[in-house]
Amino acid sequence: SQKIEQNSEALNIQEGKTATLTCNYTNYSPAYLQWYRQDPGRGPVFLLLIRENEKEKRKERLKVTFDTTLKQSLFHITASQPADSATYLCALDDRYDKVIFGPGTSLSVIP
Amino acid sequence: NAGVTQTPKFRVLKTGQSMTLLCAQDMNHEYMYWYRQDPGMGLRLIHYSVGEGTTAKGEVPDGYNVSRLKKQNFLLGLESAAPSQTSVYFCASSFLDYGYTFGSGTRLTVV
């Protein structure tokens, strides 16, 4: 069956460290993968998109990698700050006009 | 530039009542989506539309209907509300394979 998995446990890291979140998928062949941030009581906010022919993409303190052989994406936040605390969602396209979202990973950055 | 606007923000329904959730976007996006988000279940797609006058079923369409009579509006209807439809509902829109823009959500409680 098709499945998207993210870090099963909440992630707690110290301010200034790099946070690394994982997204693994099975039985999908996405053309691209997206990452979103969601704060409590708010809708998700789009952060980055990476295509199947791209290995890595960066935006300010964010870096995303995409390994279609391992069927995995890694999402890194460098020099993390308490304001980065949120739930992060990965989403991949199913090649049928829509994306499927993973369950999300809760990140807490401790001052 | 409002982005995606959802109305209402909160609603309490009695079992068996009907209601319509309205989603409006001002970005001229072709694609629009309705998701529900429940604790531990992540975002699940209810229905979506790839253009004015079109609709398609998502992962959890039962008990819901949709209409896209105008490009900027996507309506989600509950004909006979059930307690299982208690959830937070998010509308989103997108342009091709760019990131989704989400509304702020509608919190619906069915008693």
Short mmCIF file of C-alpha atoms in Angstrom, two decimals:
data_model
loop_
_atom_site.label_atom_id
_atom_site.label_comp_id
_atom_site.label_asym_id
_atom_site.label_seq_id
_atom_site.Cartn_x
_atom_site.Cartn_y
_atom_site.Cartn_z
CA SER A 1 0.00 0.00 0.00
CA GLN A 2 1.04 3.62 -0.46
CA LYS A 3 2.47 5.27 2.61
CA ILE A 4 4.23 8.46 3.69
CA GLU A 5 6.08 8.45 6.99
CA GLN A 6 7.74 11.25 8.92
CA ASN A 7 9.70 11.23 12.19
CA SER A 8 7.36 9.32 14.49
CA GLU A 9 8.50 11.18 17.59
CA ALA A 10 8.48 14.88 18.27
CA LEU A 11 11.88 16.46 17.77
CA ASN A 12 13.45 18.60 20.51
CA ILE A 13 16.69 20.40 19.74
CA GLN A 14 18.81 23.11 21.28
CA GLU A 15 18.77 26.60 19.79
CA GLY A 16 21.57 27.08 17.29
CA LYS A 17 21.76 23.41 16.31
CA THR A 18 20.65 21.92 13.00
CA ALA A 19 17.28 20.20 12.96
CA THR A 20 16.88 17.30 10.52
CA LEU A 21 13.44 15.97 9.67
CA THR A 22 12.85 12.89 7.52
CA CYS A 23 10.13 11.96 5.08
CA ASN A 24 10.01 8.42 3.70
CA TYR A 25 7.53 7.07 1.20
CA THR A 26 6.59 3.74 -0.34
CA ASN A 27 4.77 2.86 -3.55
CA TYR A 28 4.84 6.39 -4.92
CA SER A 29 6.90 7.80 -7.77
CA PRO A 30 6.52 11.52 -7.20
CA ALA A 31 7.65 14.08 -9.72
CA TYR A 32 8.24 16.48 -6.86
CA LEU A 33 8.05 16.79 -3.10
CA GLN A 34 7.04 19.77 -0.98
CA TRP A 35 7.61 20.85 2.62
CA TYR A 36 5.20 22.94 4.67
CA ARG A 37 5.18 24.53 8.10
CA GLN A 38 2.06 24.53 10.27
CA ASP A 39 1.59 26.52 13.46
CA PRO A 40 -1.18 25.64 15.96
CA GLY A 41 -4.58 26.85 14.81
CA ARG A 42 -3.28 27.93 11.39
CA GLY A 43 -3.21 26.50 7.91
CA PRO A 44 0.01 25.01 6.49
CA VAL A 45 2.42 27.40 4.82
CA PHE A 46 4.45 26.32 1.80
CA LEU A 47 8.24 26.38 2.29
CA LEU A 48 10.05 24.53 -0.49
CA LEU A 49 9.51 22.31 -3.52
CA ILE A 50 12.13 19.91 -4.87
CA ARG A 51 11.76 18.02 -8.15
CA GLU A 52 12.74 14.41 -8.86
CA ASN A 53 15.75 15.49 -10.94
CA GLU A 54 17.08 17.75 -8.16
CA LYS A 55 19.26 16.41 -5.38
CA GLU A 56 19.22 19.44 -3.12
CA LYS A 57 17.55 22.81 -2.75
CA ARG A 58 18.24 25.66 -0.35
CA LYS A 59 16.33 28.69 0.88
CA GLU A 60 17.98 30.84 3.54
CA ARG A 61 18.46 28.51 6.57
CA LEU A 62 16.46 25.69 5.00
CA LYS A 63 17.86 22.81 2.94
CA VAL A 64 15.96 19.94 1.38
CA THR A 65 17.38 16.80 -0.21
CA PHE A 66 15.52 14.27 -2.33
CA ASP A 67 16.76 10.74 -2.94
CA THR A 68 14.42 8.89 -5.29
CA THR A 69 16.41 5.67 -4.90
CA LEU A 70 16.03 5.63 -1.13
CA LYS A 71 12.53 7.15 -1.47
CA GLN A 72 13.43 9.74 1.11
CA SER A 73 13.60 13.48 1.63
CA LEU A 74 15.52 15.21 4.39
CA PHE A 75 14.61 18.69 5.61
CA HIS A 76 17.28 20.65 7.48
CA ILE A 77 16.96 23.88 9.45
CA THR A 78 20.38 25.29 10.29
CA ALA A 79 21.05 27.64 13.22
CA SER A 80 17.61 26.81 14.58
CA GLN A 81 15.67 29.36 16.59
CA PRO A 82 12.73 29.05 18.99
CA ALA A 83 10.60 30.72 16.29
CA ASP A 84 11.20 27.61 14.14
CA SER A 85 9.10 25.55 16.56
CA ALA A 86 6.14 24.20 14.59
CA THR A 87 4.86 21.10 12.85
CA TYR A 88 6.49 20.37 9.51
CA LEU A 89 4.67 18.45 6.81
CA CYS A 90 6.05 16.79 3.72
CA ALA A 91 3.82 16.29 0.72
CA LEU A 92 4.43 14.47 -2.55
CA ASP A 93 2.58 14.55 -5.81
CA ASP A 94 0.76 11.44 -6.90
CA ARG A 95 1.02 12.36 -10.60
CA TYR A 96 -2.77 12.84 -10.68
CA ASP A 97 -3.20 16.60 -10.08
CA LYS A 98 -2.81 16.53 -6.30
CA VAL A 99 -0.37 16.01 -3.46
CA ILE A 100 -0.60 13.64 -0.54
CA PHE A 101 0.51 14.87 2.87
CA GLY A 102 2.51 13.05 5.48
CA PRO A 103 1.43 13.06 9.14
CA GLY A 104 3.90 15.77 10.13
CA THR A 105 6.71 16.12 12.65
CA SER A 106 6.50 18.42 15.66
CA LEU A 107 9.71 20.39 16.19
CA SER A 108 10.53 22.25 19.40
CA VAL A 109 13.61 24.45 19.55
CA ILE A 110 14.69 24.97 23.14
CA PRO A 111 16.38 28.28 24.05
CA ASN B 1 -4.11 40.45 -1.66
CA ALA B 2 -6.13 38.14 0.60
CA GLY B 3 -4.96 34.77 -0.78
CA VAL B 4 -7.41 32.06 0.32
CA THR B 5 -10.35 33.04 2.50
CA GLN B 6 -12.56 30.53 4.27
CA THR B 7 -15.93 31.23 5.85
CA PRO B 8 -17.08 30.59 8.48
CA LYS B 9 -14.17 30.18 10.88
CA PHE B 10 -16.16 28.27 13.49
CA ARG B 11 -19.47 26.42 13.41
CA VAL B 12 -21.43 24.08 15.63
CA LEU B 13 -24.02 21.86 13.95
CA LYS B 14 -26.54 19.42 15.25
CA THR B 15 -26.53 15.92 13.79
CA GLY B 16 -28.55 15.89 10.58
CA GLN B 17 -28.21 19.60 9.83
CA SER B 18 -26.69 20.81 6.60
CA MET B 19 -24.20 23.55 5.89
CA THR B 20 -21.92 24.96 3.21
CA LEU B 21 -18.32 26.01 3.69
CA LEU B 22 -17.11 28.69 1.31
CA CYS B 23 -13.60 29.04 -0.03
CA ALA B 24 -12.55 32.03 -2.12
CA GLN B 25 -9.16 32.71 -3.72
CA ASP B 26 -7.97 35.83 -5.51
CA MET B 27 -4.81 34.42 -7.12
CA ASN B 28 -6.45 33.14 -10.33
CA HIS B 29 -5.42 29.58 -9.45
CA GLU B 30 -6.91 26.76 -11.49
CA TYR B 31 -6.60 24.08 -8.82
CA MET B 32 -8.54 24.09 -5.55
CA TYR B 33 -8.79 21.51 -2.78
CA TRP B 34 -10.71 20.69 0.38
CA TYR B 35 -8.92 18.85 3.19
CA ARG B 36 -9.90 17.78 6.65
CA GLN B 37 -7.38 17.53 9.47
CA ASP B 38 -7.91 15.33 12.48
CA PRO B 39 -5.50 14.57 15.36
CA GLY B 40 -3.20 11.71 14.42
CA MET B 41 -4.63 11.50 10.88
CA GLY B 42 -2.90 14.38 9.14
CA LEU B 43 -4.44 16.19 6.18
CA ARG B 44 -6.82 14.07 4.14
CA LEU B 45 -8.18 15.17 0.78
CA ILE B 46 -11.97 15.31 0.51
CA HIS B 47 -12.58 16.70 -3.00
CA TYR B 48 -10.64 18.78 -5.45
CA SER B 49 -11.08 20.73 -8.66
CA VAL B 50 -8.71 21.27 -11.58
CA GLY B 51 -10.71 24.12 -13.07
CA GLU B 52 -14.02 25.93 -13.19
CA GLY B 53 -16.90 23.51 -13.55
CA THR B 54 -14.83 20.43 -12.61
CA THR B 55 -14.72 18.40 -9.40
CA ALA B 56 -13.17 15.09 -8.40
CA LYS B 57 -13.19 12.82 -5.37
CA GLY B 58 -10.27 12.62 -2.99
CA GLU B 59 -9.44 10.14 -0.28
CA VAL B 60 -12.47 10.72 2.01
CA PRO B 61 -15.37 12.08 -0.11
CA ASP B 62 -18.32 10.29 1.54
CA GLY B 63 -20.83 12.63 3.16
CA TYR B 64 -19.57 15.70 1.28
CA ASN B 65 -20.40 17.41 -1.98
CA VAL B 66 -18.61 20.24 -3.77
CA SER B 67 -19.20 22.76 -6.51
CA ARG B 68 -16.91 25.03 -8.53
CA LEU B 69 -19.27 27.28 -10.48
CA LYS B 70 -16.78 30.16 -10.53
CA LYS B 71 -13.03 29.86 -10.81
CA GLN B 72 -12.40 31.78 -7.60
CA ASN B 73 -14.87 29.87 -5.40
CA PHE B 74 -14.96 26.27 -4.19
CA LEU B 75 -17.88 25.25 -1.98
CA LEU B 76 -17.98 22.25 0.34
CA GLY B 77 -21.39 21.00 1.42
CA LEU B 78 -22.47 18.68 4.19
CA GLU B 79 -26.00 17.49 3.48
CA SER B 80 -26.63 15.67 6.76
CA ALA B 81 -23.92 16.30 9.32
CA ALA B 82 -22.63 13.45 11.49
CA PRO B 83 -20.40 13.58 14.59
CA SER B 84 -17.66 11.85 12.55
CA GLN B 85 -17.46 15.03 10.47
CA THR B 86 -16.24 17.03 13.45
CA SER B 87 -12.89 18.29 12.21
CA VAL B 88 -10.88 21.24 11.01
CA TYR B 89 -11.45 21.88 7.33
CA PHE B 90 -8.85 23.55 5.14
CA CYS B 91 -9.23 24.87 1.65
CA ALA B 92 -6.19 25.32 -0.58
CA SER B 93 -5.43 26.50 -4.09
CA SER B 94 -2.46 26.10 -6.38
CA PHE B 95 -1.04 26.98 -9.76
CA LEU B 96 0.22 23.85 -11.54
CA ASP B 97 2.85 22.16 -9.36
CA TYR B 98 3.75 25.15 -7.24
CA GLY B 99 3.12 25.10 -3.53
CA TYR B 100 -0.37 25.16 -2.16
CA THR B 101 -1.79 28.27 -0.50
CA PHE B 102 -4.04 27.34 2.41
CA GLY B 103 -6.83 29.20 4.13
CA SER B 104 -6.95 29.62 7.88
CA GLY B 105 -9.41 26.78 8.38
CA THR B 106 -12.96 26.16 9.60
CA ARG B 107 -13.44 24.43 12.93
CA LEU B 108 -16.62 22.38 12.72
CA THR B 109 -18.21 20.57 15.63
CA VAL B 110 -21.17 18.27 15.08
CA VAL B 111 -23.10 17.42 18.25
#
